[in-house]
Amino acid sequence: MFIKKSILSLVLLLTCIMAAKAQVKIGFEVSFKEPQAHYAEVQMNISGLVKDYVDVKMPVWTPGSYLVREFEKSVEEFKATAGGKTVKVEKVRKNTWRIFSAKAANIKINYRVYAFEISVRTPFIDETHAFLSPTGIFMHPDGLIKSPSTVKIIPFNTWTKVSTGLEPVAGQQFTYKATDFDILYDSPIEVGNQDVFEFMAAGVRHEVAMYGGGNYDKEKLKVDMAKIVEEPTKVYGENPNKHYVFIVHNFLRGGGGLEHLNSTTLGATRNAYNTEAGYKGFLALVAHEYHHLWNVKRLRPVALGPFDYDNENYTTNLWIAEGFTSYYENKYMHRAGFVDANGFVSDLAGAVGTVLNIPGAKYQSAASSSYDAWIIGYRPNENSKNNSISYYSKGEVIGILMDLEIINATKGAKSLDDVMKAMYLQCKTLKRGYTDAEFKAMVEKVSGISFTNFWAKYVNGVDDAEYVKYFGYAGVDVTSENATPGKPVSGASGQLTNNGTIAVTSITRNSAAWAAGLNVNDEIISLDDVTVNDALTNIRLKSPMLSLEALPVVSKKNIGDVLKLKVKRDGLDKEISLTLKENPSVRLKATINENATPAQKAVFAKWSGK
């Protein structure tokens, strides 16, 4: 009887708690009094949360960009009223404000956010538009991350449009709803006069919101972006959205993207759409971010959701989340018809060559790169290329090798596509992310072979890719040659200064400069007694950044020759002698073998999806 009463009491308590949470209403109004000064005015209204005090918190990072960015640093003039009266506010943590509401049923919070960092992951506001990256704008009551909320946007008086993946509230202009804060934080909002057009693909309505102008052809983009959308939908067998939004920021020079649950933010170069490289580059970015609809947002490492918005969320599997997505953008570009077979294999061989040429690839594994994203990946320094490797780059290479291994082992019956689809369905069924062991187990189930050695070499190890072997499975011959045969290299790069010197910015591990003790921040005054200004005579540089090999005084030397430098270090003169070395970098060339065996052709057909 006691146990039954205890259980009944617990059920009643939980019921009361759930009912109390259900009565809580949270709403935001965002307006722009001074957009030219880069401010958003935010009003947060909370009702039904009857407590002595209420804590509200702002995320310190944004999912998809693995660095604690401290968004709370941009919050100003935080104040609150409870029951219509001004109440005490105390900041109790770097990203937490405590409102002493004295059990008032209604709380109104006002604060301003300064937004002047151009990126796909941070808010930006000026007189022309507002990009609201939500983790840098909104807050949530502590403990109520699963509560619904509404957002009302009040555009500046010259703005007329709002674009977002959030669901609109019927009958209320520019008002949207989110079922919980995970949804709100995953739904960027573009406000202004963006050029908006739509297309249908995979049964889904797609909206494209173009800010910043550009020489794009809307009708062409509708057709070509639709082709991209169809490809990953074929791989996974379903498209999880009814409405998807591309927010595209066109700048003088732009790039990058950030994935969201039913939208993405892309950076693009406004006048590059009419060039082959620029247009294909944009479509490849679309392919990359759209693939994240599945890989990362739904097919995800177990650590990436539910999110802890206060701290780092560590995982060793970003090489799958991002690296495989980089690989798949190549597959989709080929399958959609934008890159031919020769271009496809050349691009992938180039990806392998890129990793081979980064010294840090021999010191950091893909798993370690993933885990250390929070401290290294988004905070590169002058030595990063020497001791670390991007999980994008390393993961892409692992994806290439793994795909070919699976296809070869199954004689063309299965591929990495089957693994990705199976893992997507597993995550959907279990309603959680995967572990590294679960992903490996699925690879082995689909392929029918052990991947223990593969994991040891390429995921947790730092072995160079056996590209001849793996590409050979598909009848693709890959050869290697020195990137600059017979040419000496110093291993030092720098930037021209106004003083007519070269400020050293990078030293490559085990290079001539590395061995001789040339340092980053040294200022090179002369090379073999030739001043930098004289060494640059009759040379036209495209940028102030250059390697020493760009100077004839260096390039005319032979491997093994000595280069004498006069440098200034910390205000003191110093002489350094470099014995020039052969360039350790390689260039890979991929060629489809016309005499490939039927088995190799079967592998290639499955690999390319053609």
Coordinates of C-alpha atoms in Angstrom, one line a residue:
M1 CA 0.0 0.0 0.0
F2 CA 2.9 2.4 0.9
I3 CA 4.6 1.7 -2.5
K4 CA 1.3 2.2 -4.4
K5 CA 0.8 5.5 -2.5
S6 CA 4.3 6.6 -3.2
I7 CA 4.0 5.8 -6.9
L8 CA 0.7 7.7 -7.0
S9 CA 2.2 10.7 -5.3
L10 CA 5.1 10.7 -7.8
V11 CA 2.7 10.5 -10.7
L12 CA 0.7 13.4 -9.4
L13 CA 3.8 15.4 -8.8
L14 CA 5.1 14.8 -12.4
T15 CA 1.6 15.6 -13.7
C16 CA 1.6 18.9 -11.8
I17 CA 5.1 19.7 -13.1
M18 CA 4.1 18.9 -16.7
A19 CA 0.9 20.9 -16.3
A20 CA 2.8 23.9 -14.9
K21 CA 5.3 23.7 -17.9
A22 CA 2.4 23.4 -20.3
Q23 CA 0.9 26.7 -18.9
V24 CA 4.2 28.6 -19.4
K25 CA 4.1 30.8 -22.5
I26 CA 7.2 32.3 -24.0
G27 CA 7.3 34.9 -26.8
F28 CA 9.8 37.2 -28.4
E29 CA 9.5 40.4 -30.3
V30 CA 12.5 41.5 -32.3
S31 CA 12.7 45.1 -33.7
F32 CA 15.4 47.4 -35.1
K33 CA 15.6 50.9 -33.9
E34 CA 19.2 51.5 -34.9
P35 CA 20.1 48.9 -37.6
Q36 CA 22.8 51.3 -39.0
A37 CA 24.5 50.9 -35.6
H38 CA 24.1 47.1 -35.8
Y39 CA 21.6 46.6 -33.0
A40 CA 18.5 44.4 -32.5
E41 CA 16.0 45.2 -29.8
V42 CA 14.7 42.0 -28.2
Q43 CA 11.7 41.7 -25.9
M44 CA 11.1 38.3 -24.2
N45 CA 7.8 37.7 -22.5
I46 CA 7.3 34.8 -20.1
S47 CA 4.0 34.0 -18.4
G48 CA 2.9 31.3 -16.1
L49 CA 6.3 30.6 -14.6
V50 CA 5.6 31.5 -10.9
K51 CA 8.8 31.4 -9.0
D52 CA 10.9 33.5 -6.6
Y53 CA 13.4 34.0 -9.5
V54 CA 13.8 33.0 -13.1
D55 CA 17.1 32.3 -14.8
V56 CA 17.4 32.9 -18.6
K57 CA 20.3 31.7 -20.6
M58 CA 21.9 32.4 -23.9
P59 CA 23.8 29.7 -25.8
V60 CA 27.6 30.0 -25.8
W61 CA 27.9 28.2 -29.2
T62 CA 25.9 27.3 -32.2
P63 CA 25.4 23.7 -33.5
G64 CA 27.4 22.9 -36.6
S65 CA 30.2 25.3 -35.6
Y66 CA 32.2 23.7 -32.9
L67 CA 33.7 26.6 -30.9
V68 CA 32.5 28.4 -27.8
R69 CA 31.8 31.9 -29.2
E70 CA 30.4 33.5 -26.1
F71 CA 27.4 35.1 -27.8
E72 CA 26.4 36.7 -24.5
K73 CA 29.3 39.2 -24.9
S74 CA 27.1 41.1 -27.4
V75 CA 24.1 41.6 -25.0
E76 CA 23.6 45.1 -23.6
E77 CA 21.0 46.9 -21.4
F78 CA 19.4 43.8 -20.0
K79 CA 16.5 44.7 -17.7
A80 CA 13.2 43.2 -16.6
T81 CA 9.8 43.9 -15.1
A82 CA 7.6 41.4 -13.3
G83 CA 3.9 42.0 -12.7
G84 CA 4.5 45.4 -14.4
K85 CA 7.1 46.5 -11.9
T86 CA 10.9 46.9 -12.5
V87 CA 12.7 44.1 -10.6
K88 CA 16.3 43.3 -9.7
V89 CA 18.4 41.5 -12.3
E90 CA 21.7 39.8 -11.4
K91 CA 24.1 38.1 -13.8
V92 CA 25.0 34.8 -12.1
R93 CA 27.0 33.1 -14.9
K94 CA 28.6 34.4 -18.0
N95 CA 25.5 33.5 -20.1
T96 CA 22.8 33.5 -17.3
W97 CA 20.7 36.4 -16.0
R98 CA 18.6 36.0 -12.9
I99 CA 15.3 37.9 -12.7
F100 CA 13.9 38.2 -9.1
S101 CA 10.3 37.9 -10.2
A102 CA 8.8 37.4 -6.7
K103 CA 6.3 34.8 -8.0
A104 CA 4.8 37.3 -10.5
A105 CA 2.9 35.5 -13.3
N106 CA 4.2 37.8 -16.1
I107 CA 7.8 38.7 -16.8
K108 CA 9.0 41.0 -19.5
I109 CA 12.7 41.1 -20.4
N110 CA 14.3 43.6 -22.7
Y111 CA 17.8 43.6 -24.0
R112 CA 19.8 44.7 -27.0
V113 CA 22.2 42.6 -29.2
Y114 CA 25.1 44.2 -31.1
A115 CA 25.5 42.2 -34.3
F116 CA 28.4 43.1 -36.6
E117 CA 30.3 40.0 -37.5
I118 CA 29.8 38.7 -41.0
S119 CA 29.6 34.9 -41.0
V120 CA 27.0 32.1 -41.5
R121 CA 27.1 31.5 -37.7
T122 CA 26.8 34.9 -36.2
P123 CA 24.1 37.6 -36.3
F124 CA 24.7 40.6 -38.5
I125 CA 22.7 43.8 -38.8
D126 CA 23.1 47.0 -40.8
E127 CA 20.8 49.4 -42.6
T128 CA 20.2 47.0 -45.5
H129 CA 19.2 43.8 -43.7
A130 CA 19.3 41.8 -40.5
F131 CA 20.5 38.2 -40.3
L132 CA 19.4 36.7 -37.0
S133 CA 21.5 33.7 -36.2
P134 CA 19.2 32.5 -33.3
T135 CA 21.8 31.3 -30.8
G136 CA 23.2 34.8 -30.8
I137 CA 19.8 36.5 -30.4
F138 CA 17.4 34.5 -28.2
M139 CA 17.5 33.1 -24.6
H140 CA 15.6 30.3 -22.9
P141 CA 14.4 30.0 -19.3
D142 CA 16.7 27.5 -17.4
G143 CA 15.2 24.0 -17.5
L144 CA 12.6 24.8 -20.1
I145 CA 14.6 24.1 -23.3
K146 CA 11.7 21.9 -24.5
S147 CA 9.1 24.6 -24.1
P148 CA 7.4 26.1 -27.2
S149 CA 7.8 29.8 -28.1
T150 CA 6.8 32.3 -30.7
V151 CA 8.8 35.0 -32.4
K152 CA 7.4 38.2 -33.9
I153 CA 9.6 40.1 -36.2
I154 CA 9.0 43.9 -36.6
P155 CA 11.1 44.8 -39.6
F156 CA 12.8 48.2 -39.9
N157 CA 10.6 50.7 -41.7
T158 CA 12.2 50.2 -45.1
W159 CA 12.2 46.3 -44.9
T160 CA 9.4 44.2 -46.3
K161 CA 10.4 40.5 -46.1
V162 CA 11.2 37.8 -43.6
S163 CA 12.6 34.4 -44.6
T164 CA 13.0 31.5 -42.2
G165 CA 12.4 27.8 -41.8
L166 CA 10.1 28.4 -38.7
E167 CA 6.4 27.7 -39.1
P168 CA 4.3 30.9 -39.4
V169 CA 1.5 31.6 -36.9
A170 CA -1.7 31.7 -38.9
G171 CA -3.2 35.2 -39.3
Q172 CA -0.2 37.0 -37.7
Q173 CA 2.2 38.7 -40.1
F174 CA 5.9 38.0 -39.5
T175 CA 5.1 35.8 -36.5
Y176 CA 6.5 32.3 -36.2
K177 CA 6.4 29.4 -33.8
A178 CA 8.9 26.8 -32.6
T179 CA 7.9 23.6 -30.8
D180 CA 11.0 23.9 -28.5
F181 CA 14.2 25.9 -28.3
D182 CA 16.2 23.3 -30.2
I183 CA 14.0 24.2 -33.1
L184 CA 14.2 27.9 -32.5
Y185 CA 18.0 27.8 -32.1
D186 CA 18.2 25.8 -35.4
S187 CA 16.2 28.3 -37.5
P188 CA 18.0 31.4 -38.8
I189 CA 15.9 34.4 -39.8
E190 CA 16.7 36.8 -42.7
V191 CA 14.9 40.2 -42.5
G192 CA 15.1 42.9 -45.2
N193 CA 14.3 43.2 -48.9
Q194 CA 15.9 39.9 -50.1
D195 CA 15.2 38.6 -53.6
V196 CA 13.0 35.5 -52.9
F197 CA 12.2 32.7 -55.4
E198 CA 11.0 29.1 -55.1
F199 CA 11.2 25.7 -56.7
M200 CA 9.9 22.3 -56.1
A201 CA 12.1 19.2 -55.8
A202 CA 11.7 15.8 -54.1
G203 CA 8.2 16.8 -53.3
V204 CA 9.4 19.7 -51.1
R205 CA 8.9 23.4 -51.5
H206 CA 12.2 25.2 -51.5
E207 CA 12.6 28.9 -50.9
V208 CA 15.8 30.8 -51.9
A209 CA 16.3 34.2 -50.2
M210 CA 19.1 36.1 -52.0
Y211 CA 20.7 39.1 -50.1
G212 CA 23.3 41.4 -51.6
G213 CA 22.5 41.1 -55.3
G214 CA 24.6 39.3 -57.8
N215 CA 24.7 38.1 -61.4
Y216 CA 22.8 34.9 -60.7
D217 CA 20.1 33.6 -63.1
K218 CA 17.1 32.6 -61.0
E219 CA 15.6 30.4 -63.6
K220 CA 18.8 28.4 -64.1
L221 CA 19.3 28.1 -60.3
K222 CA 15.8 26.8 -59.9
V223 CA 16.6 23.9 -62.3
D224 CA 20.1 23.2 -61.1
M225 CA 19.5 23.4 -57.4
A226 CA 16.5 21.1 -57.9
K227 CA 18.9 18.5 -59.5
I228 CA 21.2 18.7 -56.5
V229 CA 18.2 18.2 -54.1
E230 CA 17.1 15.1 -55.9
E231 CA 20.4 13.2 -55.5
P232 CA 20.6 12.9 -51.6
T233 CA 16.9 12.2 -51.5
K234 CA 17.6 9.1 -53.8
V235 CA 20.3 7.9 -51.4
Y236 CA 18.2 8.2 -48.2
G237 CA 14.9 7.2 -49.8
E238 CA 12.9 10.1 -48.3
N239 CA 13.1 13.9 -47.8
P240 CA 12.3 14.8 -44.2
N241 CA 11.0 18.3 -44.9
K242 CA 7.9 19.9 -46.4
H243 CA 9.5 23.4 -46.6
Y244 CA 13.2 24.2 -46.9
V245 CA 14.9 27.6 -47.0
F246 CA 18.2 28.7 -48.5
I247 CA 19.4 32.0 -47.1
V248 CA 22.2 33.2 -49.4
H249 CA 24.4 36.1 -48.5
N250 CA 26.2 37.5 -51.6
F251 CA 29.3 39.5 -50.9
L252 CA 32.2 40.9 -52.9
R253 CA 34.0 37.7 -51.8
G254 CA 32.0 35.1 -49.8
G255 CA 31.9 31.5 -48.9
G256 CA 31.0 29.0 -46.3
G257 CA 27.7 27.5 -45.1
L258 CA 26.0 26.3 -42.0
E259 CA 23.4 23.6 -41.9
H260 CA 20.0 23.6 -40.1
L261 CA 17.1 21.3 -39.6
N262 CA 15.1 22.7 -42.6
S263 CA 17.3 25.5 -43.8
T264 CA 20.8 26.6 -44.5
T265 CA 22.8 29.8 -44.6
L266 CA 25.3 30.2 -47.5
G267 CA 28.0 32.7 -48.2
A268 CA 28.6 33.4 -51.9
T269 CA 30.5 35.8 -54.2
R270 CA 27.9 38.0 -55.9
N271 CA 29.5 38.3 -59.3
A272 CA 30.9 34.8 -59.7
Y273 CA 27.7 33.0 -60.8
N274 CA 28.5 33.6 -64.5
T275 CA 31.9 31.8 -64.3
E276 CA 32.2 28.0 -64.5
A277 CA 34.3 27.8 -61.3
G278 CA 32.1 30.2 -59.4
Y279 CA 28.8 28.6 -60.4
K280 CA 30.0 25.0 -59.8
G281 CA 31.5 26.2 -56.5
F282 CA 28.1 27.5 -55.4
L283 CA 26.3 24.3 -56.5
A284 CA 28.9 22.2 -54.6
L285 CA 28.2 24.3 -51.5
V286 CA 24.5 23.7 -52.0
A287 CA 25.2 20.0 -52.3
H288 CA 27.3 20.0 -49.1
E289 CA 24.8 21.8 -46.9
Y290 CA 21.8 20.0 -48.2
H291 CA 23.3 16.6 -47.5
H292 CA 23.5 17.8 -43.9
L293 CA 19.7 17.4 -43.8
W294 CA 20.4 13.8 -43.2
N295 CA 24.1 13.6 -42.1
V296 CA 24.4 15.6 -38.9
K297 CA 20.9 16.9 -38.4
R298 CA 19.3 13.4 -38.3
L299 CA 22.0 10.9 -38.8
R300 CA 24.3 12.2 -36.1
P301 CA 26.9 11.3 -33.5
V302 CA 25.3 10.5 -30.2
A303 CA 27.0 13.5 -28.6
L304 CA 25.3 16.0 -31.0
G305 CA 21.9 16.2 -29.5
P306 CA 20.2 16.9 -27.3
F307 CA 22.6 19.8 -27.1
D308 CA 24.3 21.3 -24.1
Y309 CA 24.3 25.0 -25.0
D310 CA 26.4 25.9 -22.0
N311 CA 29.5 23.8 -22.8
E312 CA 31.4 22.0 -25.5
N313 CA 29.8 18.9 -26.9
Y314 CA 32.6 16.4 -27.7
T315 CA 32.6 13.7 -30.3
T316 CA 35.2 11.7 -32.2
N317 CA 32.9 11.5 -35.3
L318 CA 33.0 14.8 -37.1
W319 CA 35.1 13.1 -39.8
I320 CA 31.8 11.4 -40.7
A321 CA 29.5 14.3 -40.1
E322 CA 31.6 16.8 -42.1
G323 CA 34.2 14.8 -43.9
F324 CA 31.7 12.4 -45.5
T325 CA 29.5 15.4 -46.4
S326 CA 32.5 16.9 -48.3
Y327 CA 32.9 13.6 -50.1
Y328 CA 29.2 13.4 -51.0
E329 CA 29.2 16.9 -52.4
N330 CA 31.5 15.5 -55.1
K331 CA 29.3 12.5 -55.7
Y332 CA 26.2 14.7 -56.0
M333 CA 27.9 17.1 -58.4
H334 CA 28.8 14.2 -60.6
R335 CA 25.5 12.3 -60.3
A336 CA 23.6 15.5 -61.1
G337 CA 25.6 16.0 -64.2
F338 CA 27.7 19.1 -63.3
V339 CA 31.0 17.2 -63.2
D340 CA 32.0 14.5 -65.7
A341 CA 33.6 11.2 -64.8
N342 CA 37.2 12.5 -65.4
G343 CA 36.5 15.5 -63.3
F344 CA 35.0 13.3 -60.6
V345 CA 38.1 11.1 -60.2
S346 CA 40.4 14.1 -60.5
D347 CA 38.7 16.0 -57.7
L348 CA 38.8 13.0 -55.4
A349 CA 42.5 12.3 -56.2
G350 CA 43.1 16.0 -55.5
A351 CA 41.4 15.6 -52.1
V352 CA 43.7 12.7 -51.2
G353 CA 46.7 14.8 -52.4
T354 CA 45.7 17.7 -50.2
V355 CA 45.9 15.5 -47.1
L356 CA 49.2 13.9 -48.1
N357 CA 50.7 17.4 -48.4
I358 CA 49.7 18.6 -45.0
P359 CA 52.4 17.8 -42.4
G360 CA 49.9 17.6 -39.6
A361 CA 48.1 14.7 -41.2
K362 CA 50.9 12.5 -40.0
Y363 CA 50.5 13.7 -36.4
Q364 CA 46.7 13.9 -35.8
S365 CA 44.1 11.3 -36.5
A366 CA 40.6 11.9 -37.9
A367 CA 39.1 10.9 -34.5
S368 CA 41.4 13.3 -32.6
S369 CA 40.8 16.1 -35.1
S370 CA 37.1 15.7 -34.5
Y371 CA 37.4 15.7 -30.7
D372 CA 39.8 18.6 -30.7
A373 CA 37.6 20.8 -33.0
W374 CA 36.7 22.9 -30.0
I375 CA 40.3 23.8 -29.2
I376 CA 42.2 23.5 -32.5
G377 CA 39.8 23.3 -35.5
Y378 CA 38.3 26.7 -35.2
R379 CA 41.4 28.3 -33.6
P380 CA 44.2 27.7 -36.0
N381 CA 47.6 29.3 -35.3
E382 CA 50.8 29.5 -37.2
N383 CA 51.7 25.9 -36.4
S384 CA 48.4 24.3 -37.0
K385 CA 49.3 22.9 -40.4
N386 CA 52.3 21.2 -38.8
N387 CA 50.5 19.4 -36.0
S388 CA 46.8 19.0 -37.0
I389 CA 44.5 18.1 -39.9
S390 CA 41.0 19.2 -40.7
Y391 CA 38.3 16.5 -40.1
Y392 CA 36.7 17.8 -43.3
S393 CA 39.8 16.9 -45.3
K394 CA 40.7 13.7 -43.5
G395 CA 37.1 12.6 -43.3
E396 CA 36.6 13.1 -47.1
V397 CA 39.6 10.8 -47.8
I398 CA 38.3 8.2 -45.4
G399 CA 34.9 8.4 -47.1
I400 CA 36.5 7.7 -50.5
L401 CA 38.5 4.7 -49.3
M402 CA 35.7 3.3 -47.2
D403 CA 33.2 3.6 -50.1
L404 CA 35.6 1.8 -52.5
E405 CA 36.4 -0.9 -50.0
I406 CA 32.7 -1.6 -49.4
I407 CA 31.9 -1.7 -53.2
N408 CA 34.9 -3.9 -53.9
A409 CA 34.1 -6.3 -51.1
T410 CA 30.5 -6.7 -52.3
K411 CA 31.4 -6.9 -55.9
G412 CA 29.4 -3.8 -56.7
A413 CA 26.3 -4.8 -54.8
K414 CA 26.6 -2.3 -51.9
S415 CA 28.3 1.0 -51.2
L416 CA 28.7 3.7 -48.6
D417 CA 25.3 4.9 -49.7
D418 CA 23.8 1.8 -48.1
V419 CA 25.6 2.4 -44.8
M420 CA 24.4 6.0 -44.7
K421 CA 20.8 5.1 -45.3
A422 CA 20.9 2.3 -42.8
M423 CA 22.4 4.5 -40.1
Y424 CA 19.8 7.3 -40.9
L425 CA 17.0 4.8 -40.4
Q426 CA 18.6 3.4 -37.2
C427 CA 18.9 6.9 -35.7
K428 CA 15.3 7.6 -36.7
T429 CA 14.1 4.4 -35.2
L430 CA 16.1 4.7 -31.9
K431 CA 15.5 8.4 -31.7
R432 CA 19.1 9.0 -30.8
G433 CA 22.5 9.4 -32.4
Y434 CA 25.1 6.7 -33.2
T435 CA 28.3 5.7 -31.4
D436 CA 31.5 5.1 -33.2
A437 CA 31.2 1.4 -32.6
E438 CA 27.7 1.3 -34.0
F439 CA 28.8 3.1 -37.2
K440 CA 31.7 0.7 -37.6
A441 CA 29.4 -2.3 -37.0
M442 CA 27.0 -1.1 -39.8
V443 CA 30.0 -0.7 -42.2
E444 CA 31.0 -4.3 -41.4
K445 CA 27.4 -5.5 -41.7
V446 CA 26.9 -3.9 -45.1
S447 CA 30.3 -4.9 -46.5
G448 CA 30.5 -8.3 -45.0
I449 CA 34.2 -7.8 -44.0
S450 CA 36.1 -6.6 -40.9
F451 CA 37.0 -2.9 -40.8
T452 CA 39.1 -3.2 -37.6
N453 CA 42.4 -2.7 -39.4
F454 CA 40.9 0.1 -41.5
W455 CA 39.8 2.0 -38.4
A456 CA 43.2 1.5 -36.8
K457 CA 45.0 2.9 -39.8
Y458 CA 42.7 5.7 -41.0
V459 CA 40.3 6.7 -38.3
N460 CA 42.4 6.4 -35.1
G461 CA 45.7 6.2 -36.9
V462 CA 47.7 8.5 -39.2
D463 CA 48.6 6.2 -42.1
D464 CA 48.8 7.7 -45.6
A465 CA 46.0 6.7 -47.8
E466 CA 46.8 3.7 -50.1
Y467 CA 45.3 5.5 -53.0
V468 CA 46.8 3.3 -55.8
K469 CA 45.1 0.2 -54.2
Y470 CA 41.7 1.8 -53.5
F471 CA 41.3 3.7 -56.8
G472 CA 42.5 0.6 -58.6
Y473 CA 39.4 -1.2 -57.4
A474 CA 37.4 1.0 -59.7
G475 CA 39.9 0.9 -62.6
V476 CA 41.3 4.3 -61.9
D477 CA 45.1 4.7 -62.2
V478 CA 46.6 7.3 -59.9
T479 CA 50.1 8.4 -60.3
S480 CA 52.2 10.7 -58.1
E481 CA 54.8 13.3 -59.1
N482 CA 56.6 16.0 -57.2
A483 CA 54.6 19.2 -57.1
T484 CA 57.5 21.3 -58.3
P485 CA 60.1 19.0 -59.7
G486 CA 63.7 20.2 -59.5
K487 CA 62.7 23.5 -57.8
P488 CA 64.0 24.4 -54.3
V489 CA 61.7 25.4 -51.5
S490 CA 62.4 27.2 -48.3
G491 CA 59.2 26.2 -46.4
A492 CA 58.6 29.8 -45.3
S493 CA 55.8 32.2 -46.3
G494 CA 55.1 35.7 -45.3
Q495 CA 53.4 39.0 -45.9
L496 CA 54.9 42.2 -47.4
T497 CA 55.0 45.1 -44.9
N498 CA 54.9 48.8 -45.5
N499 CA 58.6 48.8 -44.3
G500 CA 59.7 46.9 -47.4
T501 CA 60.2 43.7 -45.4
I502 CA 58.6 40.3 -45.4
A503 CA 56.9 39.4 -42.1
V504 CA 57.1 35.6 -41.7
T505 CA 53.7 34.1 -41.1
S506 CA 54.2 30.3 -41.7
I507 CA 57.0 27.8 -41.4
T508 CA 56.5 24.2 -42.7
R509 CA 57.6 21.3 -40.5
N510 CA 61.0 19.8 -41.4
S511 CA 61.6 22.4 -44.2
A512 CA 64.7 24.4 -44.7
A513 CA 63.3 27.3 -42.7
W514 CA 62.2 25.0 -39.9
A515 CA 65.7 23.4 -39.7
A516 CA 67.5 26.7 -39.8
G517 CA 65.4 28.3 -37.0
L518 CA 63.6 31.0 -39.0
N519 CA 60.6 32.0 -36.9
V520 CA 57.1 33.3 -37.5
N521 CA 57.1 37.0 -36.9
D522 CA 60.7 37.4 -38.0
E523 CA 61.0 40.3 -40.5
I524 CA 63.1 39.4 -43.5
I525 CA 65.2 42.4 -44.6
S526 CA 67.3 40.9 -47.3
L527 CA 68.0 37.6 -49.1
D528 CA 71.6 37.0 -50.2
D529 CA 72.2 40.7 -49.5
V530 CA 69.4 41.7 -51.9
T531 CA 66.7 43.8 -50.2
V532 CA 63.1 42.7 -50.4
N533 CA 62.2 45.7 -52.5
D534 CA 65.0 45.0 -55.0
A535 CA 64.0 41.3 -55.0
L536 CA 60.5 42.3 -56.0
T537 CA 61.6 44.4 -59.0
N538 CA 59.5 43.5 -62.1
I539 CA 57.4 41.1 -60.1
R540 CA 53.6 41.5 -60.0
L541 CA 52.1 39.9 -57.0
K542 CA 48.4 39.1 -56.8
S543 CA 48.4 39.6 -53.0
P544 CA 50.8 40.7 -50.3
M545 CA 51.1 37.1 -49.2
L546 CA 53.9 35.1 -50.8
S547 CA 56.3 32.2 -50.3
L548 CA 60.0 33.0 -50.6
E549 CA 60.1 30.8 -53.7
A550 CA 58.1 33.6 -55.5
L551 CA 61.3 35.7 -55.5
P552 CA 63.8 35.1 -58.3
V553 CA 66.7 35.3 -55.8
V554 CA 65.3 32.0 -54.4
S555 CA 63.7 30.3 -57.4
K556 CA 66.9 30.5 -59.4
K557 CA 68.8 28.5 -56.9
N558 CA 69.2 24.8 -56.9
I559 CA 68.2 22.2 -54.3
G560 CA 71.0 22.1 -51.7
D561 CA 72.1 25.7 -52.2
V562 CA 72.3 28.0 -49.2
L563 CA 70.1 31.1 -48.9
K564 CA 71.4 33.8 -46.5
L565 CA 68.7 35.9 -44.8
K566 CA 69.1 39.0 -42.7
V567 CA 66.1 39.3 -40.4
K568 CA 64.9 41.4 -37.5
R569 CA 63.6 39.6 -34.5
D570 CA 62.1 41.5 -31.6
G571 CA 64.0 44.6 -32.9
L572 CA 67.3 42.9 -33.1
D573 CA 69.2 42.0 -36.3
K574 CA 70.0 38.4 -37.0
E575 CA 71.5 36.3 -39.8
I576 CA 70.1 32.9 -40.8
S577 CA 71.3 30.5 -43.5
L578 CA 68.9 28.1 -45.1
T579 CA 69.9 25.0 -47.0
L580 CA 67.2 24.8 -49.6
K581 CA 65.4 21.4 -49.9
E582 CA 63.3 19.6 -52.5
N583 CA 59.6 20.2 -52.2
P584 CA 58.0 17.3 -50.3
S585 CA 54.6 18.0 -51.7
V586 CA 53.1 15.7 -54.4
R587 CA 50.6 16.1 -57.2
L588 CA 48.3 13.2 -57.9
K589 CA 46.9 12.5 -61.3
A590 CA 43.9 10.2 -61.8
T591 CA 43.1 8.5 -65.1
I592 CA 40.2 6.2 -65.9
N593 CA 41.7 3.0 -67.4
E594 CA 40.0 2.2 -70.7
N595 CA 41.1 -1.4 -70.3
A596 CA 39.6 -1.9 -66.9
T597 CA 38.2 -5.3 -66.1
P598 CA 34.5 -6.0 -65.9
A599 CA 34.8 -6.2 -62.1
Q600 CA 36.5 -2.8 -62.0
K601 CA 33.9 -1.3 -64.2
A602 CA 31.2 -2.6 -61.9
V603 CA 32.9 -1.0 -58.9
F604 CA 33.2 2.3 -60.9
A605 CA 29.5 2.2 -61.9
K606 CA 28.4 1.7 -58.3
W607 CA 30.9 4.3 -57.0
S608 CA 29.8 7.0 -59.4
G609 CA 26.1 6.2 -59.3
K610 CA 26.0 6.5 -63.1

